[in-house]
mmCIF file of C-alpha atoms in Angstrom:
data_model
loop_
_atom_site.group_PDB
_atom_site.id
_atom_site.type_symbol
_atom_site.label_atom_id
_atom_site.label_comp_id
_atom_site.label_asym_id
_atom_site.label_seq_id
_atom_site.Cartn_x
_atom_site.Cartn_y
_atom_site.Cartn_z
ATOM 1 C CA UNK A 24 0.000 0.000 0.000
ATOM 2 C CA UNK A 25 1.450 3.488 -1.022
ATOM 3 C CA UNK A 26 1.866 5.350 2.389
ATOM 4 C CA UNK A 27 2.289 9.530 2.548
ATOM 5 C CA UNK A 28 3.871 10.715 -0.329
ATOM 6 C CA UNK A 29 5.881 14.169 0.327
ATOM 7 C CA UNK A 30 7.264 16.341 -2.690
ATOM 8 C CA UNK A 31 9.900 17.929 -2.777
ATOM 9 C CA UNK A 32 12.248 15.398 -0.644
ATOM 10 C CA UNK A 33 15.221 18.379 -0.538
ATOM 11 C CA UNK A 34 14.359 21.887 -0.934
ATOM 12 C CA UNK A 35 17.434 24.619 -0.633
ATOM 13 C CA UNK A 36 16.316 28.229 -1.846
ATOM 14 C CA UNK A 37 17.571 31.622 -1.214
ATOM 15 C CA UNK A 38 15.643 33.890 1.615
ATOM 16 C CA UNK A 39 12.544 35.896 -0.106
ATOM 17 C CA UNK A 40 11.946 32.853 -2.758
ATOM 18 C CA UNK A 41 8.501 31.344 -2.836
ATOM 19 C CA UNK A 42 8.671 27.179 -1.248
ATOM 20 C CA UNK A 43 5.757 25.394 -1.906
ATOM 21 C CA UNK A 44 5.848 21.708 -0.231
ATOM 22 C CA UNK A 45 3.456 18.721 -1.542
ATOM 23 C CA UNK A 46 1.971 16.058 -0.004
ATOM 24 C CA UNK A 47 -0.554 12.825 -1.115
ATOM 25 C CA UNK A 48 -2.438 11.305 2.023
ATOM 26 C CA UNK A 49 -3.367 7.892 1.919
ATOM 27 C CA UNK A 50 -6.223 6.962 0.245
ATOM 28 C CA UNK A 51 -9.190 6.811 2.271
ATOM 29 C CA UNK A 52 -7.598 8.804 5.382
ATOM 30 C CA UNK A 53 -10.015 11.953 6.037
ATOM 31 C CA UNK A 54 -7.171 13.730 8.306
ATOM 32 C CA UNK A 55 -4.318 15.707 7.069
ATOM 33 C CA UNK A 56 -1.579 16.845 9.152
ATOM 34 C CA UNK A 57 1.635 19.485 8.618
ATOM 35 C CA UNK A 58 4.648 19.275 11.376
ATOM 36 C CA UNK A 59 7.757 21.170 11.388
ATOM 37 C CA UNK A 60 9.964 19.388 13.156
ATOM 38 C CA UNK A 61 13.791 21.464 14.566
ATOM 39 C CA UNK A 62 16.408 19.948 16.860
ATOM 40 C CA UNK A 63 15.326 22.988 19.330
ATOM 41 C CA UNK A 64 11.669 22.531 19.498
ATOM 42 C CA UNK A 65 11.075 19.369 17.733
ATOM 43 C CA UNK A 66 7.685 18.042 15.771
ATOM 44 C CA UNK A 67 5.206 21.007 16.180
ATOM 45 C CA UNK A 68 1.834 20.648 14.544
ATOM 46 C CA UNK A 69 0.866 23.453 12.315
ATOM 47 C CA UNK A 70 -1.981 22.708 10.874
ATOM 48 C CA UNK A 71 -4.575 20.011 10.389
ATOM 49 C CA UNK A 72 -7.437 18.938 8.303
ATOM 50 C CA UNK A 73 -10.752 16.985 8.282
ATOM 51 C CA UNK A 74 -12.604 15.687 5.158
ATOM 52 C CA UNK A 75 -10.317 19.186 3.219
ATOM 53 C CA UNK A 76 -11.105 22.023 5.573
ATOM 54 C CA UNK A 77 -8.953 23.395 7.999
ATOM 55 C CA UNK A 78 -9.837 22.861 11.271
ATOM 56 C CA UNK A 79 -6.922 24.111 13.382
ATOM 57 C CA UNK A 80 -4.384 26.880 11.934
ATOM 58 C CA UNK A 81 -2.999 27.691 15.098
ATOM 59 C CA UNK A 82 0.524 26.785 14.830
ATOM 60 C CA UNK A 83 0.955 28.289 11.663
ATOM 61 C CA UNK A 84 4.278 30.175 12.801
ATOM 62 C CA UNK A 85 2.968 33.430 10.641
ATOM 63 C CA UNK A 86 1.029 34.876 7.649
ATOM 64 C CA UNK A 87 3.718 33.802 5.508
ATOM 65 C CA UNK A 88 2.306 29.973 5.804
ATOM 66 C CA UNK A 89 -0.504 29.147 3.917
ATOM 67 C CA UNK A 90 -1.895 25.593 3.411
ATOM 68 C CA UNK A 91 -4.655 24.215 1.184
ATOM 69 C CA UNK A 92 -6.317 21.143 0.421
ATOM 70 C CA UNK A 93 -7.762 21.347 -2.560
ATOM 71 C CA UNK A 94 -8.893 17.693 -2.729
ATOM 72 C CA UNK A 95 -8.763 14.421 -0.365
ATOM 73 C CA UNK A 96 -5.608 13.246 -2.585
ATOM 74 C CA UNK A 97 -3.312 16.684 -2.013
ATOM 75 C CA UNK A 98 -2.416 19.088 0.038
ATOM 76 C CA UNK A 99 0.082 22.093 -0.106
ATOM 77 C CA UNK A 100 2.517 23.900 2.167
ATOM 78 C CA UNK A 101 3.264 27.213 0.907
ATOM 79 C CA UNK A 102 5.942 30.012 1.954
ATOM 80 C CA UNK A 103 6.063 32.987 1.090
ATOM 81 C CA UNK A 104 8.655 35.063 1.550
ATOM 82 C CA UNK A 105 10.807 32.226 2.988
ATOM 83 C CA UNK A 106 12.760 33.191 5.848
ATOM 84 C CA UNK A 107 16.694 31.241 6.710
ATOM 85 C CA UNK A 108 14.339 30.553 10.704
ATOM 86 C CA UNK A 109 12.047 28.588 8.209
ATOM 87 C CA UNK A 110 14.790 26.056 7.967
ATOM 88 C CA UNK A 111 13.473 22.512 9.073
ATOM 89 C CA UNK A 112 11.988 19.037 7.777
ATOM 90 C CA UNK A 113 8.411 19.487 7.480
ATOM 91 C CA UNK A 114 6.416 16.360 7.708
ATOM 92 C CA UNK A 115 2.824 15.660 6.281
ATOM 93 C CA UNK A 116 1.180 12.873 8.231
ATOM 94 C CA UNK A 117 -2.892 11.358 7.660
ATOM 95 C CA UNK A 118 -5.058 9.282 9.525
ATOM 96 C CA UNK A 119 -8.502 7.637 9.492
ATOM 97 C CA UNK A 120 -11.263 8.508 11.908
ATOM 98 C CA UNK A 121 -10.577 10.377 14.837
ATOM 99 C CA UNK A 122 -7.431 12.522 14.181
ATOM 100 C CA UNK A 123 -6.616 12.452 18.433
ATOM 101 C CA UNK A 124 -7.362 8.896 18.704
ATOM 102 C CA UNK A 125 -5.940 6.793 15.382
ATOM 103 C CA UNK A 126 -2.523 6.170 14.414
ATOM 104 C CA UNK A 127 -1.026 9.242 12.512
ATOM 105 C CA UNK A 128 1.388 7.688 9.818
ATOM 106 C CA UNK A 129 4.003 10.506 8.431
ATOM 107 C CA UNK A 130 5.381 10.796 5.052
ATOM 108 C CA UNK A 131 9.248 10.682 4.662
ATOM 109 C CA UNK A 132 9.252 14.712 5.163
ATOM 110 C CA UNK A 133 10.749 17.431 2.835
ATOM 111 C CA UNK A 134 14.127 18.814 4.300
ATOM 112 C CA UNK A 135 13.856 22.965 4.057
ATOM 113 C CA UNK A 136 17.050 24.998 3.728
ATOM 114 C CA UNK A 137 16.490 28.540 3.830
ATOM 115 C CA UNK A 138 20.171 30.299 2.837
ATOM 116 C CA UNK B 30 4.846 23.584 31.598
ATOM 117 C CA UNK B 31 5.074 21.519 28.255
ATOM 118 C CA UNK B 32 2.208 18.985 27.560
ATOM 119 C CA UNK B 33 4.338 16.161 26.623
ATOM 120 C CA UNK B 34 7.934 15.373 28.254
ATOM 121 C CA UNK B 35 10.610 13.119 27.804
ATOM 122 C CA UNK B 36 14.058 13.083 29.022
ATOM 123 C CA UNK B 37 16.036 14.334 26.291
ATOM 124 C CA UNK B 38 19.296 13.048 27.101
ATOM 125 C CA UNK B 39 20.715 9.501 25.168
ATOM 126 C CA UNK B 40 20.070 6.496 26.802
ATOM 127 C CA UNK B 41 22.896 3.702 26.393
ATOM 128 C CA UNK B 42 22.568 0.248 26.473
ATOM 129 C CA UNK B 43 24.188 -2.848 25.805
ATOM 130 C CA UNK B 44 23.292 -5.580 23.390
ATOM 131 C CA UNK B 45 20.314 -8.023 24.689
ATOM 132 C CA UNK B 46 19.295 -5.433 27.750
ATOM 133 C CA UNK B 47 16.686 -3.832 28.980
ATOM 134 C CA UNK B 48 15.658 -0.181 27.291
ATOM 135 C CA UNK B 49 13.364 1.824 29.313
ATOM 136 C CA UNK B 50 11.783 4.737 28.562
ATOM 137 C CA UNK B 51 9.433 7.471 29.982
ATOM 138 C CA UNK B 52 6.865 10.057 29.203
ATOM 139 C CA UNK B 53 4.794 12.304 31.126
ATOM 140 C CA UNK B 54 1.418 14.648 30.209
ATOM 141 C CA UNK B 55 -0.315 17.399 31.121
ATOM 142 C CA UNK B 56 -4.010 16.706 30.006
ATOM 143 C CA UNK B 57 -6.104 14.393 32.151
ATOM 144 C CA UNK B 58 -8.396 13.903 29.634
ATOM 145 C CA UNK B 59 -6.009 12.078 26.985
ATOM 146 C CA UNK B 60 -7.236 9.122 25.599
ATOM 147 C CA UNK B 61 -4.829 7.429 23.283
ATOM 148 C CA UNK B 62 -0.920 7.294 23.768
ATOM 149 C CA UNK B 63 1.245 6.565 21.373
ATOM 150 C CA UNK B 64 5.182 5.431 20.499
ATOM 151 C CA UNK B 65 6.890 6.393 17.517
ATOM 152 C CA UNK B 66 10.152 5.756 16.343
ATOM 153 C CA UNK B 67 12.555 7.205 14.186
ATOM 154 C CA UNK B 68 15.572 6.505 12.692
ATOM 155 C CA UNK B 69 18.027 9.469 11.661
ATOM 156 C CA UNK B 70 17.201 11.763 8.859
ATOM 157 C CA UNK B 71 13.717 9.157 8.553
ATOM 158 C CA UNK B 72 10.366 9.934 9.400
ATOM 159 C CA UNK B 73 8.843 9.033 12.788
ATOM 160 C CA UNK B 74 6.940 5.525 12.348
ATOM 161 C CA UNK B 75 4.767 3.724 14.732
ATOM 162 C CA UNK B 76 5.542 0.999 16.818
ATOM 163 C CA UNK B 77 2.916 1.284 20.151
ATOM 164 C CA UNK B 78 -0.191 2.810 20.521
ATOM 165 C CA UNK B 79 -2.629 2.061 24.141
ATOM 166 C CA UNK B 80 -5.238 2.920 25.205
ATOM 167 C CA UNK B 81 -6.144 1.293 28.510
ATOM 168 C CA UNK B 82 -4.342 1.254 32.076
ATOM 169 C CA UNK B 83 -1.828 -1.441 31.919
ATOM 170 C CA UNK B 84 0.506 -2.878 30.140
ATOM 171 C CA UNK B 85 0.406 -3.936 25.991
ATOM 172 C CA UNK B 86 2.971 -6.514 24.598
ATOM 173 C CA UNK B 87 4.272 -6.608 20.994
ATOM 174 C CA UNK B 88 6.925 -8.456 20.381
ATOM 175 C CA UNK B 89 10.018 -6.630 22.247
ATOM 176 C CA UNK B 90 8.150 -3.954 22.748
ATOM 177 C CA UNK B 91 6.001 -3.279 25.564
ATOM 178 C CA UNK B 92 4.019 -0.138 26.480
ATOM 179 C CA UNK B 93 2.701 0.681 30.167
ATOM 180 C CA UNK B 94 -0.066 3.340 30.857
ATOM 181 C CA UNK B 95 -0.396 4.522 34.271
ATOM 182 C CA UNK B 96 -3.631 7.680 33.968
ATOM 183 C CA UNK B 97 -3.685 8.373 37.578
ATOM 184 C CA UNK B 98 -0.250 9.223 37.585
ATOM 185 C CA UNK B 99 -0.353 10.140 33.711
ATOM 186 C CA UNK B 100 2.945 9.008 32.438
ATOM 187 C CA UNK B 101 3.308 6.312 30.076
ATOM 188 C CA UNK B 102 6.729 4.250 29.136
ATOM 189 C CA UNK B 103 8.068 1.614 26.864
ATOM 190 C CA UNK B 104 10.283 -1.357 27.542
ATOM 191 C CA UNK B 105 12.902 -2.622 24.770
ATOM 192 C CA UNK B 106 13.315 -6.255 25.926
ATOM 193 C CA UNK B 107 16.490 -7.913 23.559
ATOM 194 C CA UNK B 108 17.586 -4.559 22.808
ATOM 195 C CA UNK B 109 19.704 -4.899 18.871
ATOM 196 C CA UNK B 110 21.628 -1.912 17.256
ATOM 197 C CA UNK B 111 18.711 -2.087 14.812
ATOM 198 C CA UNK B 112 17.291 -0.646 17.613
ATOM 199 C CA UNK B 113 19.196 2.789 18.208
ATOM 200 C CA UNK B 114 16.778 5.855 17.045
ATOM 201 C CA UNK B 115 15.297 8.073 18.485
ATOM 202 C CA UNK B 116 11.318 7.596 20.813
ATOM 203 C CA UNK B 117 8.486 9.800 20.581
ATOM 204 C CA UNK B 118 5.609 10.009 22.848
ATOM 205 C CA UNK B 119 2.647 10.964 21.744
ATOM 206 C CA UNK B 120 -0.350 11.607 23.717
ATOM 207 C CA UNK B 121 -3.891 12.844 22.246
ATOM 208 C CA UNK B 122 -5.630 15.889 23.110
ATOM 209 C CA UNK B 123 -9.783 16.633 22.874
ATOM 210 C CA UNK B 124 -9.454 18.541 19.966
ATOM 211 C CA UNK B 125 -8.331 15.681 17.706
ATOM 212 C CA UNK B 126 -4.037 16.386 18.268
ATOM 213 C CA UNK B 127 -1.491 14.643 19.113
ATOM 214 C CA UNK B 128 1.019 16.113 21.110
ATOM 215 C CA UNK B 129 5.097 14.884 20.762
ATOM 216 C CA UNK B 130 7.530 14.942 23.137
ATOM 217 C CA UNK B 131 11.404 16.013 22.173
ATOM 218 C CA UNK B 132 11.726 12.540 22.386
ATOM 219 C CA UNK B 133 14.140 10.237 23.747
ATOM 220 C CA UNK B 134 17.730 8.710 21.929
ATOM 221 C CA UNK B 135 18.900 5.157 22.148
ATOM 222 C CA UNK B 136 21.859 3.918 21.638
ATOM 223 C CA UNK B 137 22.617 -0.262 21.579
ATOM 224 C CA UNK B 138 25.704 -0.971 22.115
ATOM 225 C CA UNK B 139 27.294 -3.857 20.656
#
């Protein structure tokens, strides 16, 4: 079974540039998840959806993060201007049912570097 | 004070021992606990999840839940090197979240 599948695997860009980060949920999960994950404050949720819509934005870091989900097959991660601090492996994770209760099961992440 | 900790600092252990680990939590009202590991530069994966007082066996691996005192651990029995990575505890919160801990580095030493 195909699990999370995260696109770009490596991203390095210059500060200012535009990153926009993929990621295809298993079919059939109804949850969508975006972590950021830093040696200093590890995985940090940032936000989450349910059946497409957004249901918790609140540790979107700033308004320069915007997410979508136009569809239950994709979602995007979008940065804009990208800041060096916006350095990190973001992870996309999905589950079925119950987002606090089930299993989350995490793509293989796309490593950020902001120079 | 943080919702889900873990002693950061590596934990060593030799070959075939015993690896024990611990995580505490803030909200009384989690439900569902979970153990992830992951393997440098890798993505976390799952290994435990509970959801009941006690203790739940799977394979090496066993996870204990204690709510009254609300901390919840994991044994390594027959610890391997293929075992060294890094544990995260994750603990669910009413608004359908999981929180992580920092998590917790292993090291098997051969």
């Amino acid at each position: 079974d195909a699990g999370v599948i995260q696109s770009p695997r490596h991203e390095v860009t210059e500060m200012g540039q535009e990153v926009t980060l993929r990621c295809k949920p298993i079919s059939g999960h109804d949850y969508l998840f975006w972590y950021r994950q830093t040696m200093m404050r590890g995985l940090e949720l940032l936000i989450y959806f349910n059946n497409n819509v957004p249901i918790d934005d609140s540790g979107m870091p700033e308004d320069r993060f915007s997410a979508k989900m136009p569809n239950a097959s994709f979602s995007t991660l979008k940065i804009q201007p990208s800041e060096p601090r916006d350095s990190a492996v973001y992870f996309c994770a999905s589950s079925f049912g119950t987002g606090g209760n089930q299993p989350q099961h995490f793509g293989d992440g796309t490593r950020l570097s902001i120079l | 004070q943080k919702e889900v900790e873990q002693n950061s600092g590596p934990l060593s252990v030799p070959e075939g021992a015993i690896a024990s680990l611990n995580c505490t939590y803030s909200d009384r009202g989690s439900q569902s606990f979970f153990w992830y590991r992951q393997y440098s530069g890798k993505s976390p994966e799952l290994i435990m999840f509970i959801y009941s007082n006690g203790d739940k066996e799977d394979g090496r691996f066993t996870a204990q839940l204690n709510k009254a005192s609300q901390y919840v651990s994991l044994l390594i029995r027959d610890s391997q090197p293929s075992d060294s990575a890094t544990y995260l505890c994750a603990v669910s919160q009413g608004n359908n979240r999981l929180a992580f801990g920092k998590g917790n580095q292993v090291v098997v030493i051969p």
